[in-house]
């Protein structure tokens, strides 16, 4: 009997290698090349389907910290990434082919890992019977039949098929001189942070949205927009006033500084209980990241905003993790079946790999009769895993960012916030590692 991993992407490869490092036999099923996804181009494991960047390598960023923590936990993705890196300034980018080849080699040559190239069509597939545990790491483009089977197990409402993500900003970077609290018709509420726009500012924002560079749609992403979640720039294309009558409508809001209803209002909604991060309501977008950085700063309250995550819209199969997964990433509805990678609701290459690594470690600990405590939410990995237990309404995927960590205690100067988050994360990670 072996452990079974379904999907040889970033998460599946890390998970299989973590199990094998613990001396456990693994069978890994990868459907490519016999069957492929709309984004993969090769038959290599851990293929990077888009950018070749694993993002910032700076030690004072959340993703930089995640890299450090993964490396400390023996991540093969991090080892291969360092071995195949290409110059990219402060980011860690890789030669995508060398990287995927290196992971493919590490997995295929491992004596405890057996790779089978075939699709697992259902959680009831006979090939899974008798497995010690099944780790489903089938990614954002999991095959249709497997996704259907997963939906049947967890209930259709527990599985989503696309992301429509609005940007998230760091609360500390919002200019409160240009923002006010209040819900529509209820100024005493502090549910929303409202960013008023004058007519001139609104029109400049609409013009910038129309002119900005967008990420081209892939064929498989086109259907997404029919499902009722239009990108903000597409709404702007329908007419200059469409947004002012839609998500930016000022109805029921009075700016306490002027005593008047603004021409338009961008509403920000808290991402977490601590209110350290806010998303821009209705701003799901396909603008390129640098364009988001430029255009959304035209909103006066966000002129100096720090974006914790940019918006995006793409096909993405992921579960409603807080509802369907246990702390150990096991399906509540189907004990013995676990999920890792993007399908859990983490977002990004590195986050998916980190999640796979964690699941491999959890399963190895279980096999040894131990339970593995999660790293605290002050750490990057703990924050990422903590997001899968998010209590916010309408679970949405997230990459790792400081907004997922508990708020800093005491007053910390803006310039020192990142350093303080990073120092606290390192301390917490070392303590957790030592106590394991
Ligand atoms: P994957 O890496 O996709 O691996 C899943 C594997 O499972 C695949 O190899 C697939 O063939 C296999 N599989 C699926 N179904 C089955 C089945 N039934 N049986 C057997 N095998 C199966 N993230 C970034 O950080 N940067 C980016 O630039 C970026 N661009 C993206 C662009 C697109 C179009 C998409 C869809 C995603 C993008 N992402 C990006 C997100 C990125 O794909 C994921 O973060 C990451 O690859 C997910 O890792 P994973 O292991 O969960 O899934």
PDB file of C-alpha atoms and ligand atoms in Angstrom, residues 6-12 29-32 37 39-40 47 49-51 53 55 118-120 137-143 146 218 220-221 314-315 340-343 347-349 352, ligand 1:
ATOM      1  CA  UNK A   6      -3.103  12.817  -8.104  1.00  0.00           C
ATOM      2  CA  UNK A   7      -1.477  15.494 -10.282  1.00  0.00           C
ATOM      3  CA  UNK A   8       2.207  16.151 -10.812  1.00  0.00           C
ATOM      4  CA  UNK A   9       2.180  19.945 -10.714  1.00  0.00           C
ATOM      5  CA  UNK A  10       3.875  22.182  -8.166  1.00  0.00           C
ATOM      6  CA  UNK A  11       1.876  20.827  -5.240  1.00  0.00           C
ATOM      7  CA  UNK A  12       1.828  17.187  -6.301  1.00  0.00           C
ATOM      8  CA  UNK A  29      -0.699   9.926 -11.266  1.00  0.00           C
ATOM      9  CA  UNK A  30      -0.177  12.610 -13.880  1.00  0.00           C
ATOM     10  CA  UNK A  31      -2.576  12.755 -16.821  1.00  0.00           C
ATOM     11  CA  UNK A  32      -0.272  14.562 -19.201  1.00  0.00           C
ATOM     12  CA  UNK A  37      -4.986  21.064 -19.674  1.00  0.00           C
ATOM     13  CA  UNK A  39      -2.626  25.901 -20.222  1.00  0.00           C
ATOM     14  CA  UNK A  40       0.101  23.236 -20.011  1.00  0.00           C
ATOM     15  CA  UNK A  47       5.409  23.017 -15.385  1.00  0.00           C
ATOM     16  CA  UNK A  49       2.121  27.596 -17.121  1.00  0.00           C
ATOM     17  CA  UNK A  50       2.593  31.343 -17.383  1.00  0.00           C
ATOM     18  CA  UNK A  51       5.237  33.638 -15.904  1.00  0.00           C
ATOM     19  CA  UNK A  53       8.818  34.229 -11.882  1.00  0.00           C
ATOM     20  CA  UNK A  55       8.049  36.545  -7.337  1.00  0.00           C
ATOM     21  CA  UNK A 118      -2.905   8.460 -16.634  1.00  0.00           C
ATOM     22  CA  UNK A 119      -5.928  10.487 -15.654  1.00  0.00           C
ATOM     23  CA  UNK A 120      -7.758   9.732 -12.449  1.00  0.00           C
ATOM     24  CA  UNK A 137      -3.258  18.014  -6.289  1.00  0.00           C
ATOM     25  CA  UNK A 138      -5.005  18.412  -9.646  1.00  0.00           C
ATOM     26  CA  UNK A 139      -4.638  22.194  -9.775  1.00  0.00           C
ATOM     27  CA  UNK A 140      -6.738  25.056 -11.099  1.00  0.00           C
ATOM     28  CA  UNK A 141      -7.378  23.164 -14.335  1.00  0.00           C
ATOM     29  CA  UNK A 142      -8.246  19.784 -12.827  1.00  0.00           C
ATOM     30  CA  UNK A 143      -9.775  17.474 -15.439  1.00  0.00           C
ATOM     31  CA  UNK A 146     -12.329  14.589 -11.571  1.00  0.00           C
ATOM     32  CA  UNK A 218      -7.394  32.723 -23.288  1.00  0.00           C
ATOM     33  CA  UNK A 220     -11.041  28.824 -21.909  1.00  0.00           C
ATOM     34  CA  UNK A 221     -11.406  31.995 -19.852  1.00  0.00           C
ATOM     35  CA  UNK A 314      -9.177  33.355 -14.674  1.00  0.00           C
ATOM     36  CA  UNK A 315     -10.417  29.831 -14.682  1.00  0.00           C
ATOM     37  CA  UNK A 340      -3.227  20.413  -1.766  1.00  0.00           C
ATOM     38  CA  UNK A 341      -2.182  23.194  -4.115  1.00  0.00           C
ATOM     39  CA  UNK A 342      -4.282  25.730  -5.893  1.00  0.00           C
ATOM     40  CA  UNK A 343      -7.391  23.558  -5.651  1.00  0.00           C
ATOM     41  CA  UNK A 347      -2.990  31.088  -5.201  1.00  0.00           C
ATOM     42  CA  UNK A 348       0.315  31.005  -7.061  1.00  0.00           C
ATOM     43  CA  UNK A 349       3.150  28.655  -7.953  1.00  0.00           C
ATOM     44  CA  UNK A 352       0.755  25.763  -4.249  1.00  0.00           C
TER      45      UNK A 352
HETATM   46  P1  LIG B   1      -0.755  22.502 -11.383  1.00  0.00           P
HETATM   47  O1  LIG B   1       0.630  23.014 -11.350  1.00  0.00           O
HETATM   48  O2  LIG B   1      -1.678  22.973 -12.444  1.00  0.00           O
HETATM   49  O3  LIG B   1      -0.691  20.921 -11.387  1.00  0.00           O
HETATM   50  C1  LIG B   1      -1.842  20.126 -11.482  1.00  0.00           C
HETATM   51  C2  LIG B   1      -1.449  18.876 -12.228  1.00  0.00           C
HETATM   52  O4  LIG B   1      -2.514  17.942 -12.144  1.00  0.00           O
HETATM   53  C3  LIG B   1      -1.223  19.133 -13.704  1.00  0.00           C
HETATM   54  O5  LIG B   1       0.017  18.607 -14.055  1.00  0.00           O
HETATM   55  C4  LIG B   1      -2.379  18.404 -14.386  1.00  0.00           C
HETATM   56  O6  LIG B   1      -2.009  17.884 -15.647  1.00  0.00           O
HETATM   57  C5  LIG B   1      -2.683  17.303 -13.391  1.00  0.00           C
HETATM   58  N1  LIG B   1      -4.062  16.798 -13.417  1.00  0.00           N
HETATM   59  C6  LIG B   1      -5.210  17.486 -13.463  1.00  0.00           C
HETATM   60  N2  LIG B   1      -6.267  16.658 -13.398  1.00  0.00           N
HETATM   61  C7  LIG B   1      -5.772  15.405 -13.292  1.00  0.00           C
HETATM   62  C8  LIG B   1      -6.372  14.123 -13.199  1.00  0.00           C
HETATM   63  N3  LIG B   1      -7.693  13.982 -13.193  1.00  0.00           N
HETATM   64  N4  LIG B   1      -5.581  13.019 -13.132  1.00  0.00           N
HETATM   65  C9  LIG B   1      -4.214  13.158 -13.142  1.00  0.00           C
HETATM   66  N5  LIG B   1      -3.596  14.361 -13.265  1.00  0.00           N
HETATM   67  C10 LIG B   1      -4.370  15.468 -13.317  1.00  0.00           C
HETATM   68  N6  LIG B   1       0.708  31.308 -10.672  1.00  0.00           N
HETATM   69  C11 LIG B   1       1.784  32.114 -10.510  1.00  0.00           C
HETATM   70  O7  LIG B   1       2.385  32.135  -9.426  1.00  0.00           O
HETATM   71  N7  LIG B   1       2.224  32.903 -11.517  1.00  0.00           N
HETATM   72  C12 LIG B   1       1.628  32.924 -12.740  1.00  0.00           C
HETATM   73  O8  LIG B   1       2.059  33.626 -13.637  1.00  0.00           O
HETATM   74  C13 LIG B   1       0.475  32.097 -12.940  1.00  0.00           C
HETATM   75  N8  LIG B   1      -0.162  32.078 -14.134  1.00  0.00           N
HETATM   76  C14 LIG B   1      -1.218  31.237 -14.320  1.00  0.00           C
HETATM   77  C15 LIG B   1      -1.840  31.187 -15.576  1.00  0.00           C
HETATM   78  C16 LIG B   1      -2.900  30.321 -15.796  1.00  0.00           C
HETATM   79  C17 LIG B   1      -3.544  30.271 -17.137  1.00  0.00           C
HETATM   80  C18 LIG B   1      -3.362  29.492 -14.735  1.00  0.00           C
HETATM   81  C19 LIG B   1      -4.497  28.541 -14.951  1.00  0.00           C
HETATM   82  C20 LIG B   1      -2.755  29.547 -13.501  1.00  0.00           C
HETATM   83  C21 LIG B   1      -1.694  30.423 -13.275  1.00  0.00           C
HETATM   84  N9  LIG B   1      -1.058  30.505 -12.048  1.00  0.00           N
HETATM   85  C22 LIG B   1       0.040  31.298 -11.865  1.00  0.00           C
HETATM   86  C23 LIG B   1      -1.493  29.719 -10.979  1.00  0.00           C
HETATM   87  C24 LIG B   1      -0.692  28.410 -11.105  1.00  0.00           C
HETATM   88  O9  LIG B   1      -1.168  27.576 -12.078  1.00  0.00           O
HETATM   89  C25 LIG B   1      -0.829  27.617  -9.952  1.00  0.00           C
HETATM   90  O10 LIG B   1      -0.573  28.450  -8.900  1.00  0.00           O
HETATM   91  C26 LIG B   1       0.077  26.419  -9.839  1.00  0.00           C
HETATM   92  O11 LIG B   1       0.531  25.880 -11.035  1.00  0.00           O
HETATM   93  C27 LIG B   1      -0.805  25.471  -9.149  1.00  0.00           C
HETATM   94  O12 LIG B   1      -0.077  24.394  -8.756  1.00  0.00           O
HETATM   95  P2  LIG B   1      -0.859  23.048  -8.568  1.00  0.00           P
HETATM   96  O13 LIG B   1       0.144  22.024  -8.289  1.00  0.00           O
HETATM   97  O14 LIG B   1      -1.965  23.239  -7.624  1.00  0.00           O
HETATM   98  O15 LIG B   1      -1.513  22.801 -10.014  1.00  0.00           O
END
